[in-house]
Short mmCIF file of N, CA and C in Angstrom, two decimals:
data_model
loop_
_atom_site.label_atom_id
_atom_site.label_comp_id
_atom_site.label_asym_id
_atom_site.label_seq_id
_atom_site.Cartn_x
_atom_site.Cartn_y
_atom_site.Cartn_z
N MET A 1 -17.90 13.11 6.52
CA MET A 1 -18.20 14.02 5.44
C MET A 1 -17.20 13.79 4.31
N THR A 2 -17.69 13.59 3.10
CA THR A 2 -16.85 13.42 1.93
C THR A 2 -16.80 14.72 1.15
N VAL A 3 -15.60 15.20 0.87
CA VAL A 3 -15.42 16.43 0.11
C VAL A 3 -15.38 16.12 -1.39
N TRP A 4 -14.85 14.95 -1.75
CA TRP A 4 -14.73 14.57 -3.15
C TRP A 4 -14.59 13.06 -3.26
N SER A 5 -14.65 12.54 -4.46
CA SER A 5 -14.51 11.10 -4.67
C SER A 5 -13.36 10.81 -5.62
N PRO A 6 -12.40 10.01 -5.18
CA PRO A 6 -11.29 9.65 -6.06
C PRO A 6 -11.60 8.46 -6.97
N SER A 7 -12.79 7.89 -6.86
CA SER A 7 -13.15 6.70 -7.64
C SER A 7 -13.28 7.03 -9.12
N THR A 8 -12.91 6.06 -9.93
CA THR A 8 -13.06 6.18 -11.38
C THR A 8 -13.87 4.98 -11.87
N TRP A 9 -14.23 5.00 -13.13
CA TRP A 9 -14.97 3.88 -13.71
C TRP A 9 -14.16 2.59 -13.62
N LEU A 10 -12.83 2.69 -13.72
CA LEU A 10 -11.97 1.51 -13.68
C LEU A 10 -12.05 0.81 -12.32
N ASP A 11 -12.21 1.58 -11.27
CA ASP A 11 -12.30 0.99 -9.93
C ASP A 11 -13.44 -0.01 -9.83
N HIS A 12 -14.52 0.25 -10.52
CA HIS A 12 -15.69 -0.63 -10.44
C HIS A 12 -15.60 -1.80 -11.42
N GLU A 13 -14.65 -1.75 -12.33
CA GLU A 13 -14.47 -2.83 -13.31
C GLU A 13 -13.61 -3.97 -12.77
N ILE A 14 -12.78 -3.68 -11.79
CA ILE A 14 -11.90 -4.71 -11.23
C ILE A 14 -12.66 -5.45 -10.13
N PRO A 15 -12.89 -6.76 -10.31
CA PRO A 15 -13.66 -7.50 -9.31
C PRO A 15 -12.88 -7.70 -8.01
N VAL A 16 -13.61 -8.00 -6.96
CA VAL A 16 -12.98 -8.33 -5.68
C VAL A 16 -12.45 -9.75 -5.78
N LEU A 17 -11.15 -9.91 -5.62
CA LEU A 17 -10.51 -11.21 -5.67
C LEU A 17 -10.02 -11.55 -4.26
N PRO A 18 -10.50 -12.66 -3.69
CA PRO A 18 -10.14 -12.98 -2.30
C PRO A 18 -8.63 -13.00 -2.03
N TRP A 19 -7.83 -13.53 -2.94
CA TRP A 19 -6.39 -13.63 -2.72
C TRP A 19 -5.70 -12.27 -2.73
N SER A 20 -6.39 -11.24 -3.22
CA SER A 20 -5.75 -9.93 -3.31
C SER A 20 -5.42 -9.34 -1.93
N ILE A 21 -6.09 -9.83 -0.90
CA ILE A 21 -5.80 -9.33 0.44
C ILE A 21 -4.39 -9.73 0.86
N ILE A 22 -3.92 -10.88 0.38
CA ILE A 22 -2.55 -11.32 0.68
C ILE A 22 -1.56 -10.35 0.02
N VAL A 23 -1.82 -9.98 -1.22
CA VAL A 23 -0.97 -9.02 -1.93
C VAL A 23 -1.01 -7.68 -1.21
N TYR A 24 -2.19 -7.28 -0.80
CA TYR A 24 -2.36 -6.00 -0.07
C TYR A 24 -1.54 -6.01 1.22
N GLU A 25 -1.61 -7.09 1.95
CA GLU A 25 -0.89 -7.18 3.23
C GLU A 25 0.62 -7.36 3.04
N SER A 26 1.07 -7.68 1.82
CA SER A 26 2.51 -7.80 1.57
C SER A 26 3.22 -6.47 1.77
N PHE A 27 2.45 -5.41 1.89
CA PHE A 27 2.96 -4.06 2.15
C PHE A 27 4.00 -4.07 3.27
N TYR A 28 3.76 -4.81 4.31
CA TYR A 28 4.63 -4.80 5.47
C TYR A 28 6.00 -5.42 5.17
N ALA A 29 6.06 -6.31 4.20
CA ALA A 29 7.34 -6.93 3.83
C ALA A 29 8.28 -5.93 3.17
N TYR A 30 7.73 -4.88 2.57
CA TYR A 30 8.58 -3.88 1.90
C TYR A 30 9.58 -3.27 2.89
N PHE A 31 9.16 -3.04 4.11
CA PHE A 31 10.04 -2.40 5.09
C PHE A 31 11.15 -3.35 5.53
N VAL A 32 10.83 -4.63 5.63
CA VAL A 32 11.85 -5.63 5.95
C VAL A 32 12.85 -5.71 4.80
N LEU A 33 12.36 -5.69 3.56
CA LEU A 33 13.25 -5.73 2.40
C LEU A 33 14.21 -4.54 2.39
N ALA A 34 13.69 -3.37 2.76
CA ALA A 34 14.55 -2.18 2.80
C ALA A 34 15.71 -2.39 3.76
N LEU A 35 15.43 -3.00 4.90
CA LEU A 35 16.51 -3.27 5.86
C LEU A 35 17.49 -4.30 5.34
N LEU A 36 16.98 -5.27 4.58
CA LEU A 36 17.84 -6.35 4.08
C LEU A 36 18.75 -5.91 2.94
N VAL A 37 18.31 -4.97 2.11
CA VAL A 37 19.12 -4.60 0.94
C VAL A 37 20.16 -3.53 1.23
N CYS A 38 20.02 -2.84 2.33
CA CYS A 38 21.00 -1.80 2.65
C CYS A 38 22.19 -2.42 3.36
N PRO A 39 23.40 -2.03 2.94
CA PRO A 39 24.59 -2.59 3.59
C PRO A 39 24.69 -2.17 5.05
N ARG A 40 25.37 -2.97 5.82
CA ARG A 40 25.55 -2.69 7.25
C ARG A 40 26.79 -1.82 7.45
N ASN A 41 26.75 -0.62 6.90
CA ASN A 41 27.86 0.32 7.05
C ASN A 41 27.28 1.74 7.03
N GLU A 42 28.18 2.73 6.99
CA GLU A 42 27.71 4.12 7.02
C GLU A 42 26.85 4.46 5.81
N GLU A 43 27.20 3.94 4.65
CA GLU A 43 26.39 4.20 3.45
C GLU A 43 24.97 3.67 3.62
N GLY A 44 24.86 2.45 4.15
CA GLY A 44 23.54 1.87 4.39
C GLY A 44 22.76 2.66 5.41
N GLN A 45 23.44 3.13 6.44
CA GLN A 45 22.77 3.95 7.45
C GLN A 45 22.24 5.25 6.85
N ARG A 46 23.06 5.86 5.97
CA ARG A 46 22.61 7.10 5.31
C ARG A 46 21.40 6.83 4.42
N GLU A 47 21.44 5.72 3.68
CA GLU A 47 20.31 5.40 2.81
C GLU A 47 19.04 5.14 3.61
N LEU A 48 19.17 4.45 4.73
CA LEU A 48 17.99 4.21 5.57
C LEU A 48 17.48 5.50 6.20
N LEU A 49 18.38 6.41 6.52
CA LEU A 49 17.97 7.71 7.06
C LEU A 49 17.21 8.50 6.00
N VAL A 50 17.70 8.49 4.76
CA VAL A 50 16.99 9.17 3.67
C VAL A 50 15.63 8.50 3.43
N LEU A 51 15.59 7.17 3.49
CA LEU A 51 14.31 6.45 3.36
C LEU A 51 13.34 6.90 4.45
N LEU A 52 13.82 6.95 5.68
CA LEU A 52 12.96 7.37 6.79
C LEU A 52 12.45 8.79 6.59
N GLN A 53 13.30 9.68 6.11
CA GLN A 53 12.87 11.05 5.84
C GLN A 53 11.82 11.08 4.74
N GLY A 54 12.02 10.29 3.68
CA GLY A 54 11.03 10.22 2.60
C GLY A 54 9.70 9.68 3.09
N LEU A 55 9.75 8.63 3.92
CA LEU A 55 8.52 8.06 4.48
C LEU A 55 7.80 9.08 5.35
N ALA A 56 8.55 9.85 6.13
CA ALA A 56 7.93 10.86 7.00
C ALA A 56 7.27 11.96 6.17
N ILE A 57 7.93 12.42 5.12
CA ILE A 57 7.37 13.47 4.27
C ILE A 57 6.09 12.98 3.60
N VAL A 58 6.13 11.77 3.06
CA VAL A 58 4.94 11.21 2.41
C VAL A 58 3.81 11.05 3.43
N ASN A 59 4.13 10.57 4.62
CA ASN A 59 3.11 10.36 5.65
C ASN A 59 2.46 11.68 6.06
N VAL A 60 3.26 12.70 6.33
CA VAL A 60 2.72 14.00 6.74
C VAL A 60 1.87 14.60 5.62
N SER A 61 2.35 14.50 4.37
CA SER A 61 1.60 15.04 3.23
C SER A 61 0.26 14.32 3.09
N THR A 62 0.28 13.02 3.21
CA THR A 62 -0.95 12.23 3.09
C THR A 62 -1.93 12.57 4.21
N MET A 63 -1.44 12.68 5.42
CA MET A 63 -2.31 13.02 6.54
C MET A 63 -2.95 14.40 6.34
N ALA A 64 -2.21 15.33 5.74
CA ALA A 64 -2.77 16.66 5.46
C ALA A 64 -3.94 16.53 4.49
N VAL A 65 -3.80 15.68 3.47
CA VAL A 65 -4.91 15.48 2.53
C VAL A 65 -6.09 14.82 3.24
N PHE A 66 -5.82 13.84 4.10
CA PHE A 66 -6.89 13.18 4.86
C PHE A 66 -7.71 14.21 5.64
N VAL A 67 -7.03 15.18 6.24
CA VAL A 67 -7.70 16.17 7.08
C VAL A 67 -8.39 17.25 6.24
N LEU A 68 -7.71 17.75 5.22
CA LEU A 68 -8.23 18.88 4.45
C LEU A 68 -9.24 18.47 3.38
N LEU A 69 -9.08 17.29 2.80
CA LEU A 69 -9.96 16.84 1.72
C LEU A 69 -10.43 15.40 1.96
N PRO A 70 -11.21 15.18 3.01
CA PRO A 70 -11.64 13.81 3.31
C PRO A 70 -12.49 13.22 2.18
N CYS A 71 -12.28 11.96 1.95
CA CYS A 71 -13.09 11.26 0.96
C CYS A 71 -13.26 9.82 1.41
N GLU A 72 -14.25 9.19 0.82
CA GLU A 72 -14.49 7.78 1.11
C GLU A 72 -14.51 7.03 -0.21
N VAL A 73 -13.70 6.01 -0.30
CA VAL A 73 -13.72 5.18 -1.50
C VAL A 73 -14.85 4.18 -1.33
N VAL A 74 -15.80 4.21 -2.24
CA VAL A 74 -17.02 3.41 -2.08
C VAL A 74 -16.84 1.95 -2.45
N LEU A 75 -15.67 1.55 -2.86
CA LEU A 75 -15.43 0.16 -3.24
C LEU A 75 -15.48 -0.79 -2.07
N VAL A 76 -15.35 -0.28 -0.88
CA VAL A 76 -15.40 -1.13 0.31
C VAL A 76 -16.72 -1.89 0.35
N ALA A 77 -17.80 -1.26 -0.07
CA ALA A 77 -19.10 -1.93 -0.09
C ALA A 77 -19.06 -3.15 -1.01
N ASP A 78 -18.40 -3.04 -2.15
CA ASP A 78 -18.27 -4.18 -3.08
C ASP A 78 -17.52 -5.33 -2.41
N ALA A 79 -16.44 -5.00 -1.71
CA ALA A 79 -15.64 -6.03 -1.05
C ALA A 79 -16.43 -6.66 0.10
N ARG A 80 -17.12 -5.85 0.87
CA ARG A 80 -17.92 -6.40 1.99
C ARG A 80 -19.00 -7.34 1.47
N ALA A 81 -19.59 -7.02 0.33
CA ALA A 81 -20.63 -7.87 -0.25
C ALA A 81 -20.06 -9.23 -0.67
N ALA A 82 -18.79 -9.26 -1.04
CA ALA A 82 -18.15 -10.50 -1.49
C ALA A 82 -17.65 -11.37 -0.34
N LEU A 83 -17.65 -10.86 0.88
CA LEU A 83 -17.09 -11.60 2.01
C LEU A 83 -17.77 -12.94 2.26
N GLY A 84 -19.07 -13.01 2.09
CA GLY A 84 -19.81 -14.23 2.40
C GLY A 84 -19.37 -15.43 1.60
N SER A 85 -18.90 -15.23 0.38
CA SER A 85 -18.52 -16.35 -0.47
C SER A 85 -17.03 -16.67 -0.42
N MET A 86 -16.29 -15.99 0.45
CA MET A 86 -14.84 -16.19 0.50
C MET A 86 -14.45 -17.34 1.43
N HIS A 87 -13.28 -17.89 1.16
CA HIS A 87 -12.64 -18.85 2.05
C HIS A 87 -12.41 -18.13 3.39
N PRO A 88 -12.43 -18.84 4.51
CA PRO A 88 -12.29 -18.18 5.82
C PRO A 88 -11.03 -17.33 5.99
N LEU A 89 -9.88 -17.74 5.43
CA LEU A 89 -8.65 -16.97 5.64
C LEU A 89 -8.73 -15.58 5.01
N PRO A 90 -9.01 -15.46 3.70
CA PRO A 90 -9.11 -14.10 3.17
C PRO A 90 -10.27 -13.31 3.78
N ARG A 91 -11.37 -14.00 4.08
CA ARG A 91 -12.49 -13.30 4.70
C ARG A 91 -12.07 -12.68 6.03
N HIS A 92 -11.35 -13.45 6.84
CA HIS A 92 -10.88 -12.95 8.14
C HIS A 92 -9.94 -11.76 7.94
N LEU A 93 -9.04 -11.83 6.96
CA LEU A 93 -8.10 -10.74 6.72
C LEU A 93 -8.81 -9.48 6.24
N PHE A 94 -9.81 -9.64 5.36
CA PHE A 94 -10.60 -8.49 4.92
C PHE A 94 -11.36 -7.88 6.11
N GLU A 95 -11.98 -8.73 6.93
CA GLU A 95 -12.74 -8.24 8.08
C GLU A 95 -11.83 -7.49 9.05
N LEU A 96 -10.64 -8.01 9.27
CA LEU A 96 -9.68 -7.34 10.14
C LEU A 96 -9.29 -5.98 9.57
N LEU A 97 -9.05 -5.94 8.28
CA LEU A 97 -8.71 -4.68 7.62
C LEU A 97 -9.83 -3.66 7.81
N TYR A 98 -11.07 -4.06 7.60
CA TYR A 98 -12.18 -3.12 7.72
C TYR A 98 -12.44 -2.73 9.17
N GLU A 99 -12.02 -3.58 10.09
CA GLU A 99 -12.17 -3.25 11.51
C GLU A 99 -11.24 -2.11 11.92
N VAL A 100 -10.02 -2.12 11.39
CA VAL A 100 -9.03 -1.12 11.80
C VAL A 100 -8.91 0.07 10.84
N ASP A 101 -9.40 -0.08 9.62
CA ASP A 101 -9.26 0.98 8.61
C ASP A 101 -10.54 1.78 8.52
N ARG A 102 -10.48 3.02 8.93
CA ARG A 102 -11.65 3.89 8.92
C ARG A 102 -11.98 4.34 7.49
N PRO A 103 -13.24 4.65 7.23
CA PRO A 103 -13.67 4.97 5.86
C PRO A 103 -13.01 6.20 5.24
N TYR A 104 -12.65 7.18 6.02
CA TYR A 104 -12.19 8.44 5.42
C TYR A 104 -10.69 8.58 5.33
N ASN A 105 -9.94 7.57 5.68
CA ASN A 105 -8.49 7.65 5.49
C ASN A 105 -8.13 6.76 4.30
N SER A 106 -8.71 7.08 3.16
CA SER A 106 -8.60 6.17 2.03
C SER A 106 -7.78 6.69 0.86
N TRP A 107 -7.64 7.98 0.74
CA TRP A 107 -6.90 8.50 -0.42
C TRP A 107 -6.18 9.77 -0.04
N PRO A 108 -4.96 9.96 -0.43
CA PRO A 108 -4.14 9.00 -1.17
C PRO A 108 -3.79 7.80 -0.31
N SER A 109 -3.55 6.70 -0.94
CA SER A 109 -3.29 5.46 -0.23
C SER A 109 -1.90 5.46 0.38
N LEU A 110 -1.86 5.29 1.69
CA LEU A 110 -0.54 5.17 2.34
C LEU A 110 0.16 3.90 1.89
N HIS A 111 -0.61 2.83 1.62
CA HIS A 111 0.01 1.62 1.09
C HIS A 111 0.76 1.93 -0.20
N ALA A 112 0.12 2.66 -1.08
CA ALA A 112 0.73 2.96 -2.38
C ALA A 112 1.93 3.89 -2.23
N SER A 113 1.75 4.97 -1.51
CA SER A 113 2.81 5.98 -1.46
C SER A 113 4.01 5.53 -0.62
N LEU A 114 3.78 4.94 0.53
CA LEU A 114 4.91 4.49 1.36
C LEU A 114 5.68 3.36 0.69
N SER A 115 4.95 2.41 0.11
CA SER A 115 5.64 1.30 -0.56
C SER A 115 6.38 1.78 -1.80
N LEU A 116 5.88 2.81 -2.48
CA LEU A 116 6.59 3.37 -3.63
C LEU A 116 7.96 3.91 -3.21
N VAL A 117 8.01 4.58 -2.08
CA VAL A 117 9.28 5.11 -1.58
C VAL A 117 10.26 3.95 -1.34
N VAL A 118 9.77 2.86 -0.79
CA VAL A 118 10.64 1.71 -0.53
C VAL A 118 11.06 1.05 -1.85
N VAL A 119 10.14 0.93 -2.81
CA VAL A 119 10.49 0.32 -4.09
C VAL A 119 11.54 1.15 -4.82
N LEU A 120 11.48 2.46 -4.67
CA LEU A 120 12.52 3.31 -5.27
C LEU A 120 13.89 3.00 -4.65
N LEU A 121 13.91 2.77 -3.33
CA LEU A 121 15.16 2.36 -2.68
C LEU A 121 15.60 0.99 -3.19
N LEU A 122 14.67 0.05 -3.30
CA LEU A 122 15.00 -1.29 -3.79
C LEU A 122 15.57 -1.22 -5.21
N THR A 123 14.99 -0.37 -6.04
CA THR A 123 15.47 -0.20 -7.41
C THR A 123 16.93 0.28 -7.40
N ARG A 124 17.25 1.14 -6.47
CA ARG A 124 18.62 1.66 -6.37
C ARG A 124 19.58 0.59 -5.83
N ARG A 125 19.12 -0.23 -4.89
CA ARG A 125 20.01 -1.16 -4.20
C ARG A 125 20.12 -2.53 -4.88
N LEU A 126 19.09 -2.99 -5.57
CA LEU A 126 19.13 -4.33 -6.15
C LEU A 126 20.01 -4.34 -7.39
N ALA A 127 20.98 -5.22 -7.41
CA ALA A 127 21.91 -5.28 -8.53
C ALA A 127 21.31 -6.01 -9.73
N SER A 128 20.33 -6.84 -9.49
CA SER A 128 19.76 -7.69 -10.52
C SER A 128 18.55 -7.02 -11.18
N ARG A 129 18.57 -6.93 -12.50
CA ARG A 129 17.42 -6.38 -13.22
C ARG A 129 16.16 -7.23 -13.01
N PRO A 130 16.27 -8.57 -13.04
CA PRO A 130 15.06 -9.37 -12.79
C PRO A 130 14.46 -9.10 -11.40
N LEU A 131 15.31 -8.94 -10.38
CA LEU A 131 14.79 -8.65 -9.05
C LEU A 131 14.14 -7.26 -8.99
N THR A 132 14.74 -6.30 -9.68
CA THR A 132 14.16 -4.96 -9.74
C THR A 132 12.81 -5.03 -10.45
N GLY A 133 12.77 -5.76 -11.56
CA GLY A 133 11.50 -5.93 -12.28
C GLY A 133 10.45 -6.61 -11.42
N LEU A 134 10.87 -7.61 -10.66
CA LEU A 134 9.95 -8.31 -9.76
C LEU A 134 9.41 -7.36 -8.69
N ALA A 135 10.26 -6.49 -8.18
CA ALA A 135 9.81 -5.51 -7.17
C ALA A 135 8.74 -4.60 -7.75
N TRP A 136 8.92 -4.16 -8.99
CA TRP A 136 7.93 -3.28 -9.62
C TRP A 136 6.65 -4.03 -9.95
N VAL A 137 6.75 -5.29 -10.39
CA VAL A 137 5.55 -6.09 -10.66
C VAL A 137 4.77 -6.31 -9.36
N ALA A 138 5.48 -6.64 -8.28
CA ALA A 138 4.83 -6.84 -6.98
C ALA A 138 4.14 -5.55 -6.53
N TRP A 139 4.80 -4.41 -6.73
CA TRP A 139 4.21 -3.13 -6.36
C TRP A 139 2.96 -2.86 -7.21
N GLY A 140 3.04 -3.16 -8.51
CA GLY A 140 1.88 -2.97 -9.39
C GLY A 140 0.71 -3.85 -8.97
N LEU A 141 0.99 -5.09 -8.60
CA LEU A 141 -0.08 -5.98 -8.11
C LEU A 141 -0.70 -5.42 -6.84
N MET A 142 0.13 -4.84 -5.99
CA MET A 142 -0.42 -4.26 -4.76
C MET A 142 -1.33 -3.08 -5.10
N MET A 143 -0.97 -2.31 -6.12
CA MET A 143 -1.81 -1.18 -6.52
C MET A 143 -3.19 -1.66 -7.00
N VAL A 144 -3.20 -2.76 -7.75
CA VAL A 144 -4.47 -3.31 -8.22
C VAL A 144 -5.25 -3.87 -7.03
N SER A 145 -4.55 -4.48 -6.08
CA SER A 145 -5.24 -5.08 -4.93
C SER A 145 -5.90 -4.03 -4.06
N ILE A 146 -5.35 -2.83 -4.07
CA ILE A 146 -5.92 -1.76 -3.27
C ILE A 146 -7.25 -1.37 -3.85
#
């Protein structure tokens, strides 16, 4: 049962790009990066604890929305229609995603919200402006890939 639709006109204007699944799956690297940028001392442990608390709060909040206001993002149909013309690797990754990702746990996006919490930590920890900029560009690309 869908209570509402988070889709906008812009969602239907962005075409399905096979390589975007790689960007989407880069989500998991954010957590490894968080471990790599924090120092191996008490300060780093405190920062990782705060990160974990932030991730837990975002996760619980998102799950509450999933339960109270279920919705289905209809763009999945567009992506499924494009599967036949894709190279086998992205096609397999999209199929795997659709196998494990149920239709009604779609908004707010855990990919977007959890990775945002990690990017905020990266912004704080990365000393280099170019690296910080790269983290935000990568996060923005992931948002488009979603």
